[in-house]
Structures are given as structure tokens and as C-alpha cells.
């Protein structure tokens, strides 16, 4: 085994490509309100909680909305999002991701999820990964979302490990910031690799095997 004894994975955009469903669902809500919404704005929502995401989208809204109206919009988005998630199956888990997770596990590493999403357990179920991870820290057990490190600190705690023994895997800049703030090394994919702040910038998920010595 290498430097790490645990790996904490972000979910959306790392284990699975639900980020495209978040985009589609928010786009429907933004279109209804007549607000501009595109991939660049969507990138700012990565790792950010549902209500904080809505606030970012509403930066381009002229009117004012009550808290109840905002909550109704967030619920509408989540209903659309869950409809899209319902169509997912274990076939949506890429062989590269599954083989890499299996190899890390076989090498004796403990694996956890560290996601801001309140839909984590539902998504893992759809992918056939219920019960696969040693610990799950998600939107249901945190009070502050990324870039706050709380979700990762709780994941490490659930694993019974210190941050310095765990590697965080992220696709979001907010997630890399959260990892740094919590004292974790991080491995970035996509924009998290490009931001220059991750300990390791990866081109592929499978590179985790080399990083972790598995
Ligand atoms: C994160 C996504 O994983 O979860 C964010 O990157 C999303 O885009 C957040 O807003 C909260 O997700 P959910 O499923 O609780 O609405
Ligand atoms: Mg993500």
C-alpha cells in the first residue's frame, strides 16, 4: 500500500455522470424563469448544495422571490432530477470506475463517499453500489457544503482515519478547496485537475491505482 489508507470520492461527476442530469433539471427551471443558464454557470454549481446552487442561478434573476418560492423551485428541480436518475442502472457505472474501485479495495484501502448530494443513497442504489462503500458522508449529514471541508472530515471520521491518511477525489474546484481546507491531499479530474490546486491532476480515473499503489 502507498501513502493513503483511505480514499474519499465525490459522487456527481466522479463516480457517475449525474452532473449532466443536474444541468438538464436546472436548465428547465431557469428557462421557466427566463434566466440565462449555460455550461459555464453550471460549472459553478459543482459540489455546491441545492439551495446554494439556486442562489447562483438567481444571480441573473431580476425579481425577488420569497423563501417559500425558492424552496418550491428547488423541489421542482429535484423532482425533475430524480425522474432523470430513475432511468439509471448498473450499466451507467463505467467499467473503468468499477475496476479501479475494486483494485483499490483489493489493495486494502477503505473507500468512502464525500458528496454534497442528498440523493447519494438513491444514486448508489441505481448504480448497484448500495453497501459497496465503507462509509458515506453526504448532504444528509452536513450543515455546510463544499468548499467547507465538513463533508470530507466526517467521511474520514466515519472511516476512523485522519485527513492526512485519506485522498479526496474530486471534479469540482469547490471540492479541491474543501479538501485543502480539511488537510487532505486531493486528486482532480476535469476542471478540478485544471485548476492547479489539486495534489494530483488526473486525465483518467484509473490513474488512482498508480497514485494509491494498487
Ligand atoms: C453535488 C453536485 O454533488 O450535489 C451539485 O455537484 C449539487 O451540483 C449537490 O447541487 C446537491 O445535490 P442534491 O442531489 O442534494 O440536489
Ligand atoms: Mg462533483
Short mmCIF file of C-alpha atoms and ligand atoms in Angstrom, two decimals:
data_model
loop_
_atom_site.label_atom_id
_atom_site.label_comp_id
_atom_site.label_asym_id
_atom_site.label_seq_id
_atom_site.Cartn_x
_atom_site.Cartn_y
_atom_site.Cartn_z
CA UNK A 1 0.00 0.00 0.00
CA UNK A 2 1.12 3.58 -0.70
CA UNK A 3 0.78 6.79 1.29
CA UNK A 4 -3.01 6.55 1.76
CA UNK A 5 -5.17 4.09 3.69
CA UNK A 6 -8.48 5.66 2.66
CA UNK A 7 -9.96 7.26 -0.45
CA UNK A 8 -12.94 9.63 -0.28
CA UNK A 9 -14.82 10.02 -3.55
CA UNK A 10 -17.07 12.83 -4.62
CA UNK A 11 -20.11 11.29 -6.35
CA UNK A 12 -21.58 13.53 -9.09
CA UNK A 13 -19.02 13.87 -11.90
CA UNK A 14 -16.56 11.40 -10.33
CA UNK A 15 -18.25 8.03 -9.71
CA UNK A 16 -21.05 8.76 -12.18
CA UNK A 17 -22.11 11.37 -14.71
CA UNK A 18 -25.18 12.69 -12.93
CA UNK A 19 -23.76 16.19 -13.43
CA UNK A 20 -25.47 16.20 -16.85
CA UNK A 21 -28.84 15.49 -15.17
CA UNK A 22 -28.28 18.32 -12.65
CA UNK A 23 -27.68 20.57 -15.65
CA UNK A 24 -30.82 19.44 -17.51
CA UNK A 25 -33.04 19.85 -14.44
CA UNK A 26 -31.70 23.31 -13.53
CA UNK A 27 -31.98 24.36 -17.18
CA UNK A 28 -35.72 23.60 -17.15
CA UNK A 29 -36.19 25.71 -14.00
CA UNK A 30 -34.03 28.57 -15.36
CA UNK A 31 -35.90 28.54 -18.71
CA UNK A 32 -39.20 28.78 -16.87
CA UNK A 33 -37.96 31.88 -15.02
CA UNK A 34 -36.46 33.34 -18.23
CA UNK A 35 -32.93 33.25 -16.75
CA UNK A 36 -29.81 32.58 -18.80
CA UNK A 37 -28.19 29.27 -17.86
CA UNK A 38 -25.29 27.59 -19.60
CA UNK A 39 -22.42 25.13 -19.02
CA UNK A 40 -20.16 27.87 -17.61
CA UNK A 41 -22.71 28.80 -14.96
CA UNK A 42 -23.36 25.09 -14.38
CA UNK A 43 -19.67 24.53 -13.57
CA UNK A 44 -20.07 26.88 -10.60
CA UNK A 45 -22.74 24.55 -9.18
CA UNK A 46 -20.41 21.56 -8.94
CA UNK A 47 -20.08 20.47 -5.33
CA UNK A 48 -22.43 23.23 -4.14
CA UNK A 49 -25.63 22.36 -2.22
CA UNK A 50 -29.05 22.51 -3.90
CA UNK A 51 -30.14 25.77 -2.23
CA UNK A 52 -26.74 27.44 -2.79
CA UNK A 53 -26.93 26.34 -6.45
CA UNK A 54 -30.32 28.01 -6.77
CA UNK A 55 -28.88 31.25 -5.34
CA UNK A 56 -26.15 31.19 -8.01
CA UNK A 57 -28.77 30.69 -10.75
CA UNK A 58 -30.90 33.52 -9.31
CA UNK A 59 -27.98 35.99 -9.59
CA UNK A 60 -29.38 36.60 -13.10
CA UNK A 61 -32.99 37.00 -11.97
CA UNK A 62 -34.47 40.49 -11.86
CA UNK A 63 -37.34 39.94 -9.43
CA UNK A 64 -37.39 38.91 -5.79
CA UNK A 65 -38.56 35.55 -4.52
CA UNK A 66 -39.71 34.57 -1.05
CA UNK A 67 -38.03 31.70 0.81
CA UNK A 68 -41.13 29.56 0.15
CA UNK A 69 -40.92 30.28 -3.60
CA UNK A 70 -37.22 29.38 -3.61
CA UNK A 71 -37.92 26.14 -1.80
CA UNK A 72 -40.66 25.32 -4.33
CA UNK A 73 -38.19 25.87 -7.19
CA UNK A 74 -35.57 23.66 -5.51
CA UNK A 75 -38.20 20.94 -5.03
CA UNK A 76 -39.28 21.25 -8.67
CA UNK A 77 -35.65 20.89 -9.78
CA UNK A 78 -35.15 17.88 -7.52
CA UNK A 79 -38.31 16.18 -8.82
CA UNK A 80 -37.09 16.60 -12.41
CA UNK A 81 -33.61 15.44 -11.41
CA UNK A 82 -34.94 12.31 -9.69
CA UNK A 83 -37.04 11.46 -12.76
CA UNK A 84 -33.80 11.51 -14.77
CA UNK A 85 -31.99 9.45 -12.11
CA UNK A 86 -34.75 6.82 -12.21
CA UNK A 87 -33.62 5.87 -15.71
CA UNK A 88 -30.14 4.96 -14.44
CA UNK A 89 -29.00 1.38 -13.93
CA UNK A 90 -25.76 -0.50 -13.14
CA UNK A 91 -24.98 -0.13 -16.88
CA UNK A 92 -24.34 3.57 -16.12
CA UNK A 93 -21.37 2.68 -13.93
CA UNK A 94 -18.32 2.77 -16.18
CA UNK A 95 -16.16 -0.39 -16.19
CA UNK A 96 -13.10 1.83 -15.63
CA UNK A 97 -14.60 3.23 -12.43
CA UNK A 98 -15.74 -0.18 -11.15
CA UNK A 99 -12.44 -1.91 -11.93
CA UNK A 100 -10.46 0.88 -10.28
CA UNK A 101 -12.63 0.83 -7.14
CA UNK A 102 -12.26 -2.96 -6.96
CA UNK A 103 -8.47 -2.71 -7.34
CA UNK A 104 -8.18 -0.09 -4.57
CA UNK A 105 -10.28 -2.26 -2.30
CA UNK A 106 -8.30 -5.38 -3.12
CA UNK A 107 -5.15 -3.45 -2.13
CA UNK A 108 -6.67 -2.94 1.33
CA UNK A 109 -7.79 0.68 1.04
CA UNK A 110 -11.02 1.78 2.71
CA UNK A 111 -13.37 3.66 0.39
CA UNK A 112 -15.87 6.39 1.28
CA UNK A 113 -18.23 8.79 -0.44
CA UNK A 114 -17.99 12.52 0.35
CA UNK A 115 -20.82 14.22 -1.56
CA UNK A 116 -22.98 17.32 -1.00
CA UNK A 117 -25.93 15.45 -2.53
CA UNK A 118 -29.00 14.41 -0.56
CA UNK A 119 -29.70 11.90 -3.35
CA UNK A 120 -26.48 9.93 -2.73
CA UNK A 121 -28.07 6.72 -1.45
CA UNK A 122 -30.65 6.70 -4.27
CA UNK A 123 -27.91 7.12 -6.89
CA UNK A 124 -25.71 4.39 -5.39
CA UNK A 125 -28.76 2.10 -5.43
CA UNK A 126 -29.43 2.86 -9.11
CA UNK A 127 -25.77 2.06 -9.92
CA UNK A 128 -25.84 -1.23 -7.99
CA UNK A 129 -23.38 0.16 -5.40
CA UNK A 130 -25.58 0.02 -2.28
CA UNK A 131 -23.43 -1.28 0.57
CA UNK A 132 -20.24 -1.10 -1.52
CA UNK A 133 -18.55 1.81 0.29
CA UNK A 134 -17.14 1.56 3.81
CA UNK A 135 -18.64 4.94 4.74
CA UNK A 136 -20.97 7.54 3.28
CA UNK A 137 -20.88 11.21 4.18
CA UNK A 138 -23.39 13.21 2.15
CA UNK A 139 -25.84 16.10 2.04
CA UNK A 140 -27.95 14.45 4.74
CA UNK A 141 -25.27 14.67 7.47
CA UNK A 142 -23.73 18.08 6.83
CA UNK A 143 -24.69 21.65 7.66
CA UNK A 144 -22.15 23.36 5.35
CA UNK A 145 -21.45 22.32 1.77
CA UNK A 146 -18.15 22.45 -0.16
CA UNK A 147 -15.87 24.48 -0.20
CA UNK A 148 -16.30 23.87 3.54
CA UNK A 149 -14.38 20.67 4.46
CA UNK A 150 -17.14 19.28 6.73
CA UNK A 151 -18.33 16.52 4.35
CA UNK A 152 -14.78 15.13 3.96
CA UNK A 153 -13.87 15.49 7.65
CA UNK A 154 -16.99 13.49 8.53
CA UNK A 155 -16.16 10.86 5.89
CA UNK A 156 -12.65 10.45 7.36
CA UNK A 157 -14.15 10.26 10.82
CA UNK A 158 -16.65 7.57 9.68
CA UNK A 159 -13.66 5.61 8.33
CA UNK A 160 -11.83 6.10 11.63
CA UNK A 161 -8.95 7.84 9.81
CA UNK A 162 -7.10 11.15 9.93
CA UNK A 163 -7.28 13.53 6.92
CA UNK A 164 -3.58 13.04 6.16
CA UNK A 165 -4.18 9.31 5.56
CA UNK A 166 -7.00 9.92 3.05
CA UNK A 167 -7.03 11.03 -0.55
CA UNK A 168 -10.02 13.05 -1.81
CA UNK A 169 -11.11 12.55 -5.45
CA UNK A 170 -12.99 15.50 -7.00
CA UNK A 171 -14.23 17.03 -10.25
CA UNK A 172 -15.09 20.43 -8.70
CA UNK A 173 -12.89 23.35 -7.72
CA UNK A 174 -15.07 23.81 -4.63
CA UNK A 175 -14.24 20.19 -3.74
CA UNK A 176 -10.49 20.72 -4.11
CA UNK A 177 -10.77 23.82 -1.91
CA UNK A 178 -12.69 21.76 0.66
CA UNK A 179 -10.03 19.03 0.60
CA UNK A 180 -7.21 21.59 1.10
CA UNK A 181 -9.11 23.30 3.93
CA UNK A 182 -9.54 19.94 5.68
CA UNK A 183 -5.88 18.93 5.38
CA UNK A 184 -6.45 16.26 2.69
CA UNK A 185 -4.41 15.53 -0.40
CA UNK A 186 -6.62 15.59 -3.50
CA UNK A 187 -6.80 14.08 -6.97
CA UNK A 188 -8.65 16.19 -9.53
CA UNK A 189 -10.48 15.29 -12.72
CA UNK A 190 -11.74 17.74 -15.35
CA UNK A 191 -11.89 21.33 -14.08
CA UNK A 192 -10.56 20.17 -10.69
CA UNK A 193 -7.45 18.91 -12.50
CA UNK A 194 -7.14 22.13 -14.49
CA UNK A 195 -7.42 24.50 -11.51
CA UNK A 196 -3.81 23.86 -10.45
CA UNK A 197 -4.74 23.34 -6.77
CA UNK A 198 -5.09 19.54 -6.67
CA UNK A 199 -2.22 17.43 -5.30
CA UNK A 200 -2.58 15.21 -8.39
CA UNK A 201 -4.10 16.28 -11.73
CA UNK A 202 -5.55 13.19 -13.41
CA UNK A 203 -6.59 12.56 -17.01
CA UNK A 204 -8.31 9.29 -16.15
CA UNK A 205 -9.98 7.74 -13.11
CA UNK A 206 -7.74 4.66 -13.48
CA UNK A 207 -4.68 6.75 -12.57
CA UNK A 208 -5.81 6.40 -8.96
CA UNK A 209 -4.26 2.93 -8.99
CA UNK A 210 -0.80 4.40 -9.53
CA UNK A 211 -1.36 7.22 -7.02
CA UNK A 212 -2.51 4.74 -4.36
CA UNK A 213 -0.10 1.94 -5.24
CA UNK A 214 -2.87 -0.51 -6.09
C1 LIG B 1 -23.26 17.85 -5.68
C2 LIG B 1 -23.40 18.39 -7.09
O1 LIG B 1 -22.69 16.58 -5.73
O2 LIG B 1 -24.54 17.75 -5.06
C3 LIG B 1 -24.12 19.73 -7.04
O3 LIG B 1 -22.10 18.56 -7.66
C4 LIG B 1 -25.47 19.56 -6.35
O4 LIG B 1 -24.28 20.21 -8.36
C5 LIG B 1 -25.25 18.99 -4.95
O5 LIG B 1 -26.14 20.81 -6.26
C6 LIG B 1 -26.55 18.75 -4.19
O6 LIG B 1 -27.25 17.71 -4.83
P1 LIG B 1 -28.72 17.24 -4.49
O7 LIG B 1 -28.81 15.88 -5.14
O8 LIG B 1 -28.83 17.15 -2.99
O9 LIG B 1 -29.65 18.24 -5.06
MG1 LIG B 2 -18.74 16.51 -8.34
#
